Each structure stands twice: as C-alpha cells, then as structure tokens.
mmCIF file with all atom_site columns, C-alpha atoms in Angstrom:
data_model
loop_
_atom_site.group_PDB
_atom_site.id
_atom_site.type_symbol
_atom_site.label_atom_id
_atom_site.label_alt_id
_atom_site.label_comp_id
_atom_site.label_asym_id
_atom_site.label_entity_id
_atom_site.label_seq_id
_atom_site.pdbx_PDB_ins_code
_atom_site.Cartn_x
_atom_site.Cartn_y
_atom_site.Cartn_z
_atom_site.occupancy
_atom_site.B_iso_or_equiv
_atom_site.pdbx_formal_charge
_atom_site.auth_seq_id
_atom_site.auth_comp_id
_atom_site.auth_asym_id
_atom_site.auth_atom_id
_atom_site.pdbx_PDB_model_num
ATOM 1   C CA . UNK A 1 1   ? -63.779 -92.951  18.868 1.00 94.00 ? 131 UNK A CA 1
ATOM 2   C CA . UNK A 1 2   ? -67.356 -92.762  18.275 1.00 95.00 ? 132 UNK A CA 1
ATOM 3   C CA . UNK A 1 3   ? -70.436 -95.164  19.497 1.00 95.00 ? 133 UNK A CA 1
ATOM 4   C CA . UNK A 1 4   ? -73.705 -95.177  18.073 1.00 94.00 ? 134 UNK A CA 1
ATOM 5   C CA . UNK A 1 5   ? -77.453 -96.389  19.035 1.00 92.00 ? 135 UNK A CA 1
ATOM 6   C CA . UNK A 1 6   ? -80.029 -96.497  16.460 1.00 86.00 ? 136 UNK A CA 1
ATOM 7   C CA . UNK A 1 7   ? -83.189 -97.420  17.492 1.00 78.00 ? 137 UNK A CA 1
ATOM 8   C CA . UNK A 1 8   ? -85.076 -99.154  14.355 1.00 81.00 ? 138 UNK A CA 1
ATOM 9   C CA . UNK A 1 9   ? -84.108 -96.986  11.972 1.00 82.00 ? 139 UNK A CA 1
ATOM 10  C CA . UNK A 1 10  ? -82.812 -93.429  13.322 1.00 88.00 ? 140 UNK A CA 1
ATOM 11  C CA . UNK A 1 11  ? -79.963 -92.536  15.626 1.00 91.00 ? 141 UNK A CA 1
ATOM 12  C CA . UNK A 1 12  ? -80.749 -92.734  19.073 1.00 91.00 ? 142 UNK A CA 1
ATOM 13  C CA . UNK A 1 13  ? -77.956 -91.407  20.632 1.00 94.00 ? 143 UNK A CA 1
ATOM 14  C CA . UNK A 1 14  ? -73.930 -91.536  20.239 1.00 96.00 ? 144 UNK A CA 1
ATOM 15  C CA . UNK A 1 15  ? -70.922 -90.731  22.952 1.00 97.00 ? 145 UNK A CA 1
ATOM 16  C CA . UNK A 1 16  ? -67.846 -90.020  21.159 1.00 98.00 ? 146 UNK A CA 1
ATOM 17  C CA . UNK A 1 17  ? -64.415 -89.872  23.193 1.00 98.00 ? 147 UNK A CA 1
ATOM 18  C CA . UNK A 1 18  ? -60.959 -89.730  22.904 1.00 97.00 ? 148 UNK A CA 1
ATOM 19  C CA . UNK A 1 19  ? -57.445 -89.829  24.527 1.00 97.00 ? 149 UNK A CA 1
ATOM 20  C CA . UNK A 1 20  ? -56.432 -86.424  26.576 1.00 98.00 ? 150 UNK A CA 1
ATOM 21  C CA . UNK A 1 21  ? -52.987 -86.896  28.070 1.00 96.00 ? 151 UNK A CA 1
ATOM 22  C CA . UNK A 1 22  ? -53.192 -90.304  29.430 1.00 96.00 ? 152 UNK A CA 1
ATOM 23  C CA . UNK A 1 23  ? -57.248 -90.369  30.398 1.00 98.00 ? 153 UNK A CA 1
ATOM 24  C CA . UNK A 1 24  ? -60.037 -91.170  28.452 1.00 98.00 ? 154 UNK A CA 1
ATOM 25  C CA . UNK A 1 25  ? -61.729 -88.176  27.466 1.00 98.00 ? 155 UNK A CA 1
ATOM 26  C CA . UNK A 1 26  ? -65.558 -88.070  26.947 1.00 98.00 ? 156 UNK A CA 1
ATOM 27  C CA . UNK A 1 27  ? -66.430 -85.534  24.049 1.00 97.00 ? 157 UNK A CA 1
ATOM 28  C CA . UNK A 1 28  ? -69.784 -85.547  24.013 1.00 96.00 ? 158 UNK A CA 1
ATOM 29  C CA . UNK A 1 29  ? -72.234 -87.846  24.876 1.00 95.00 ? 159 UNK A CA 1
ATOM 30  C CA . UNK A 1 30  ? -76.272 -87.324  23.847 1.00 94.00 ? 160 UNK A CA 1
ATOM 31  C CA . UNK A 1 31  ? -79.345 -89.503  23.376 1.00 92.00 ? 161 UNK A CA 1
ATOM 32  C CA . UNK A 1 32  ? -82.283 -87.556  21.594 1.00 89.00 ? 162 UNK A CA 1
ATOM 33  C CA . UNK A 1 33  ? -85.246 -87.431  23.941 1.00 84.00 ? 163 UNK A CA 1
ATOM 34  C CA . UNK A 1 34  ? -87.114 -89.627  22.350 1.00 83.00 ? 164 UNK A CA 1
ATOM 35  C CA . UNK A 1 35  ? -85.301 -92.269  23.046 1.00 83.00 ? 165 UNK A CA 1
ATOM 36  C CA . UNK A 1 36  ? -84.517 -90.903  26.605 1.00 81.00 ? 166 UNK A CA 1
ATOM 37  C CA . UNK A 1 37  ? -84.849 -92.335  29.813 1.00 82.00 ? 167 UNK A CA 1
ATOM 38  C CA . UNK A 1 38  ? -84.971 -96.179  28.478 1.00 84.00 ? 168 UNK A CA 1
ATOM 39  C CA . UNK A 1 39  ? -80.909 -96.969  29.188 1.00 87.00 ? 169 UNK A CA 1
ATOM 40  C CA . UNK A 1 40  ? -79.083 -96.200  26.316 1.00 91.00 ? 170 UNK A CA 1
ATOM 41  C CA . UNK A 1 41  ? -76.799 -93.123  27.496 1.00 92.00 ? 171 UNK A CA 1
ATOM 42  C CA . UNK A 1 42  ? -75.940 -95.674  30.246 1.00 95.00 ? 172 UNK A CA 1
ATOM 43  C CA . UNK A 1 43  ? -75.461 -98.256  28.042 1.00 95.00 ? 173 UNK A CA 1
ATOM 44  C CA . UNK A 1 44  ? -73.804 -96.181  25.530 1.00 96.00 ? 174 UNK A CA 1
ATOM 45  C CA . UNK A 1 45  ? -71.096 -95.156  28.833 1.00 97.00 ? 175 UNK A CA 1
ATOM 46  C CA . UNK A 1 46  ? -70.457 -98.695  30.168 1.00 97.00 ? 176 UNK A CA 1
ATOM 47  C CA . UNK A 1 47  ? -69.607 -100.124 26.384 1.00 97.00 ? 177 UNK A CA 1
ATOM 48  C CA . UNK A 1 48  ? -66.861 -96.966  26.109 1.00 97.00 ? 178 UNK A CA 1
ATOM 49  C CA . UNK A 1 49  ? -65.905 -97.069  29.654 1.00 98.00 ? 179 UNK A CA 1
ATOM 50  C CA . UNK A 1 50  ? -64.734 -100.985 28.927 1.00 97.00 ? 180 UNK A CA 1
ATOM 51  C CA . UNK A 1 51  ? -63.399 -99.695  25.732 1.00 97.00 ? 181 UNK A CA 1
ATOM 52  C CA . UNK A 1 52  ? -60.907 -97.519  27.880 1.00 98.00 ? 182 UNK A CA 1
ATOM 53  C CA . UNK A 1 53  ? -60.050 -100.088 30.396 1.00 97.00 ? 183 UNK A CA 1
ATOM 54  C CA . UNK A 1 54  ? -59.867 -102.450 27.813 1.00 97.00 ? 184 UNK A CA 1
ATOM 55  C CA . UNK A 1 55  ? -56.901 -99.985  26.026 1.00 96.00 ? 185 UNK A CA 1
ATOM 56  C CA . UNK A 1 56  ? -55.366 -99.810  29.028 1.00 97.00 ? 186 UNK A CA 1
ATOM 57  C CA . UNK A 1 57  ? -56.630 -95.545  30.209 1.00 97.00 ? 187 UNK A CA 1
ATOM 58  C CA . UNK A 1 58  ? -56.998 -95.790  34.128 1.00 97.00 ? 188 UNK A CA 1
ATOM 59  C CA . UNK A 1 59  ? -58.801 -92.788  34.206 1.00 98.00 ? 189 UNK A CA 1
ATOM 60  C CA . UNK A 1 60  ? -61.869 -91.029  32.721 1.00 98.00 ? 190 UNK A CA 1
ATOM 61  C CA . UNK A 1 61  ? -62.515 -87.810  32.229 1.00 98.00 ? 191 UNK A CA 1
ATOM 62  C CA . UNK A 1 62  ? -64.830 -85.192  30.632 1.00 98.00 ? 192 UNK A CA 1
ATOM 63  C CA . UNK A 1 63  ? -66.811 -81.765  31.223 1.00 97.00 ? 193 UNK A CA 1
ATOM 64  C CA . UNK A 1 64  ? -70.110 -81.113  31.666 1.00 96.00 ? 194 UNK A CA 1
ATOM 65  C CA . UNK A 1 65  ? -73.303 -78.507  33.392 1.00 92.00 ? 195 UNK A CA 1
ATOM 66  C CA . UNK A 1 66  ? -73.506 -78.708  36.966 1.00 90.00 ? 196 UNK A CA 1
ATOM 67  C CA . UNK A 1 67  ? -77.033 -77.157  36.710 1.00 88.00 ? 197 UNK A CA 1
ATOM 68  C CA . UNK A 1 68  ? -78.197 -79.553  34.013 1.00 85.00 ? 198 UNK A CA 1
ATOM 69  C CA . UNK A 1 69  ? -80.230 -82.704  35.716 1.00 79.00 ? 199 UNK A CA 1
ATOM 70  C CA . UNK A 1 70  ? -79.460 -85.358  33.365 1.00 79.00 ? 200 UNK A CA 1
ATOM 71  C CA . UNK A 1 71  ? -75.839 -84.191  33.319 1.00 91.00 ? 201 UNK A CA 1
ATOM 72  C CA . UNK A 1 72  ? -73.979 -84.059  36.007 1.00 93.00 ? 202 UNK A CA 1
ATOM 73  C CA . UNK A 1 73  ? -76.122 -86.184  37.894 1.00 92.00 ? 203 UNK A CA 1
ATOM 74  C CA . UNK A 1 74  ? -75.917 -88.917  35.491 1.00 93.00 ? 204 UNK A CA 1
ATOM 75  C CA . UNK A 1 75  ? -72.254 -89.339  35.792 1.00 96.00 ? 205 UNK A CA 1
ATOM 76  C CA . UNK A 1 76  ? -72.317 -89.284  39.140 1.00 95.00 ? 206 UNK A CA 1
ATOM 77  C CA . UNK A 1 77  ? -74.328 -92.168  39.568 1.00 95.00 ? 207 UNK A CA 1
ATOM 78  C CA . UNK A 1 78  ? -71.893 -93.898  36.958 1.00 97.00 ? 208 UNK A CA 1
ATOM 79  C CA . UNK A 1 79  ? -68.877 -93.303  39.652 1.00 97.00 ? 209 UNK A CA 1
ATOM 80  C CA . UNK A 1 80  ? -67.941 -89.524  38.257 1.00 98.00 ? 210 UNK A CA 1
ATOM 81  C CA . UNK A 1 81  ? -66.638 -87.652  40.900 1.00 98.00 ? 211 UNK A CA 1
ATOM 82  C CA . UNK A 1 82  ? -65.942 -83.333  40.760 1.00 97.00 ? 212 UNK A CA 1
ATOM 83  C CA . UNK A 1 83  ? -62.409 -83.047  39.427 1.00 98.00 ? 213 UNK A CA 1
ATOM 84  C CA . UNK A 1 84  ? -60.909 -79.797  41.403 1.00 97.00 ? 214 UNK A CA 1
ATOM 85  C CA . UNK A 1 85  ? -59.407 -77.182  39.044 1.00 96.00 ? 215 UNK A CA 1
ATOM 86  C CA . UNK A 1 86  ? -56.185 -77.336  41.380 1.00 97.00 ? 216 UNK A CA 1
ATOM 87  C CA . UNK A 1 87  ? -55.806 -80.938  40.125 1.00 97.00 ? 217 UNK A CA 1
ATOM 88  C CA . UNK A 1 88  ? -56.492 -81.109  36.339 1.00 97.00 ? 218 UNK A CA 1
ATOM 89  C CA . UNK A 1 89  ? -54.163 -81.935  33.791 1.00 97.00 ? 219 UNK A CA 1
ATOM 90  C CA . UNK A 1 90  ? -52.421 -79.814  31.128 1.00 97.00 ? 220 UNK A CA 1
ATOM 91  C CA . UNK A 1 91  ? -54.939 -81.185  28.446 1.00 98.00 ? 221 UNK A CA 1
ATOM 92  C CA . UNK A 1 92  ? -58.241 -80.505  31.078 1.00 98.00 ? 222 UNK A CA 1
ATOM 93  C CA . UNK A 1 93  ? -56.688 -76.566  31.214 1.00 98.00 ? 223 UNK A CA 1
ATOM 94  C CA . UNK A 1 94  ? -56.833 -76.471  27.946 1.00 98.00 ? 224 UNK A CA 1
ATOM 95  C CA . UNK A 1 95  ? -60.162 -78.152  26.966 1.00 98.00 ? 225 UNK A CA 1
ATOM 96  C CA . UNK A 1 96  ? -61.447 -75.993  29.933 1.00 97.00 ? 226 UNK A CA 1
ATOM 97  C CA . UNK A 1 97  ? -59.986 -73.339  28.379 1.00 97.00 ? 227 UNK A CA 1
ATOM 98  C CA . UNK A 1 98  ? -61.641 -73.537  24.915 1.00 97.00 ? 228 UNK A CA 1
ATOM 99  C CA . UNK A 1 99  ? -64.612 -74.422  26.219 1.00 96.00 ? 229 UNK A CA 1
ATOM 100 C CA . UNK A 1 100 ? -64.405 -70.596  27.904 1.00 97.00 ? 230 UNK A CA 1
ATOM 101 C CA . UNK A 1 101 ? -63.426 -69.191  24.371 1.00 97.00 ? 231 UNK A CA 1
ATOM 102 C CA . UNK A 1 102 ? -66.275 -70.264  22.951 1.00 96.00 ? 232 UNK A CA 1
ATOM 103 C CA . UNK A 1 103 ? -68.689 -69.005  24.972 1.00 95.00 ? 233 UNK A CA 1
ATOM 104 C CA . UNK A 1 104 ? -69.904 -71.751  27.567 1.00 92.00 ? 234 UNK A CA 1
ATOM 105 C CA . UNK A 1 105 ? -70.802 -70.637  30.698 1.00 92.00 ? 235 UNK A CA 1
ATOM 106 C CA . UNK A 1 106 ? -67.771 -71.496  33.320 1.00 93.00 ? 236 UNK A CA 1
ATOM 107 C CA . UNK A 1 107 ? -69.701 -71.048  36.267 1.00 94.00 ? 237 UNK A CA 1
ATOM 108 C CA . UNK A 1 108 ? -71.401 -73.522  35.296 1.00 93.00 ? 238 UNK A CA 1
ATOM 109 C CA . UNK A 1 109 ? -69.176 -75.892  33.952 1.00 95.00 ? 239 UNK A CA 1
ATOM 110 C CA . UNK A 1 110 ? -67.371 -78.971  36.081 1.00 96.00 ? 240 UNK A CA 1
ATOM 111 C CA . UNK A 1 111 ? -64.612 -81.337  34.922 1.00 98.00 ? 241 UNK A CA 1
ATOM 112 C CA . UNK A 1 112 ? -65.531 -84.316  36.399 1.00 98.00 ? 242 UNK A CA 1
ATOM 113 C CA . UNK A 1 113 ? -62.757 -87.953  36.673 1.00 98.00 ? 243 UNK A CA 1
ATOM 114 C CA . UNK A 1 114 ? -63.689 -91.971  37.563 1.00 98.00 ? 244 UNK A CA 1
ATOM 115 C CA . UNK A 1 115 ? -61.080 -94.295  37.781 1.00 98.00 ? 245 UNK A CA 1
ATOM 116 C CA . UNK A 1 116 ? -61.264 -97.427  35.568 1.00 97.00 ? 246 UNK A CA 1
ATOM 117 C CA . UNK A 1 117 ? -60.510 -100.201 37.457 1.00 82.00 ? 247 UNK A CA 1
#
C-alpha cells in the first residue's frame, strides 16, 4: 500500500506499508523537509493507521533510528511503544534481519508496535 501528499504540484511526502504476519507493517514513511513540520507525516500515519483497523490488522508495526529526533520520537507520540527483541514475530526477525544485511546500523535500530483499537 502506498499514500501520497503532494503539496501544489510536487510530492510532499508518502508512507508506504504492508501486511507482516498478521500486523500492519510500516515500510517507510518520509516527508521532504520542505514540507516538514506542517502535519503531513502525521496526517499521512492516522489515514494508514485507519486503513489497518479498517482491514481488520490489530497491530502496527515498523522499524526505525532510536537516535534520529523526528523518528522515533514521532511514533511515540502517535502511541508507538519499543517492541522487545524477545517478543517479535517471525516476520520482525527477519525484516530485522535484512535490515542488518544491508548495512543499517543495529545498535541503533528499534522495532517499535501500537495496537489498533
């Protein structure tokens, strides 16, 4: 699934998810800093987030820095919480675990959940 924001006439930004086992997996999520800090990665989240519920996923998911301030912060004041390693899925292992073969640093990385309700 992909969402897009264009801003007159350019992309703004875009969050594009998918399923991963049974949760609602954010890809990637980005709004070009022009267009930063005006609401539209929130917005961009809440429309996919009521996507999800609205498919029936009770759970979100997706990776992200921890040292990054528009990052992990972000989704935390969306309702993200840390997602513990002991606790992942299969899929989060793996997408953890590609994300380590190519070359992101895994110290820094953090799998982070919300439930939809």
């Amino acid at each position: 699934m992909l969402w897009v924001v264009a801003s007159e006439q350019e992309l703004a930004g875009y969050l594009m998810a998918g399923a991963l086992d049974e949760d609602f997996h954010i890809q990637q999520m980005d709004v070009t800093p022009a267009h930063g800090r005006k609401g539209l990665g929130r917005a961009l989240l809440r429309h996919a987030l009521q996507q999800a519920r609205a498919s029936g996923h009770h759970r979100a998911v997706l990776t992200t820095l921890s040292d990054v301030a528009w990052n992990a912060p972000f989704y935390a004041s969306e309702g993200f919480i840390e997602w513990p390693s002991h606790a992942w899925s299969a899929g989060m292992r793996e997408v953890m675990a590609a994300e380590a073969a190519a070359g992101f640093p895994m110290e820094l990385r953090l799998a982070m959940q919300r439930i939809l309700s």
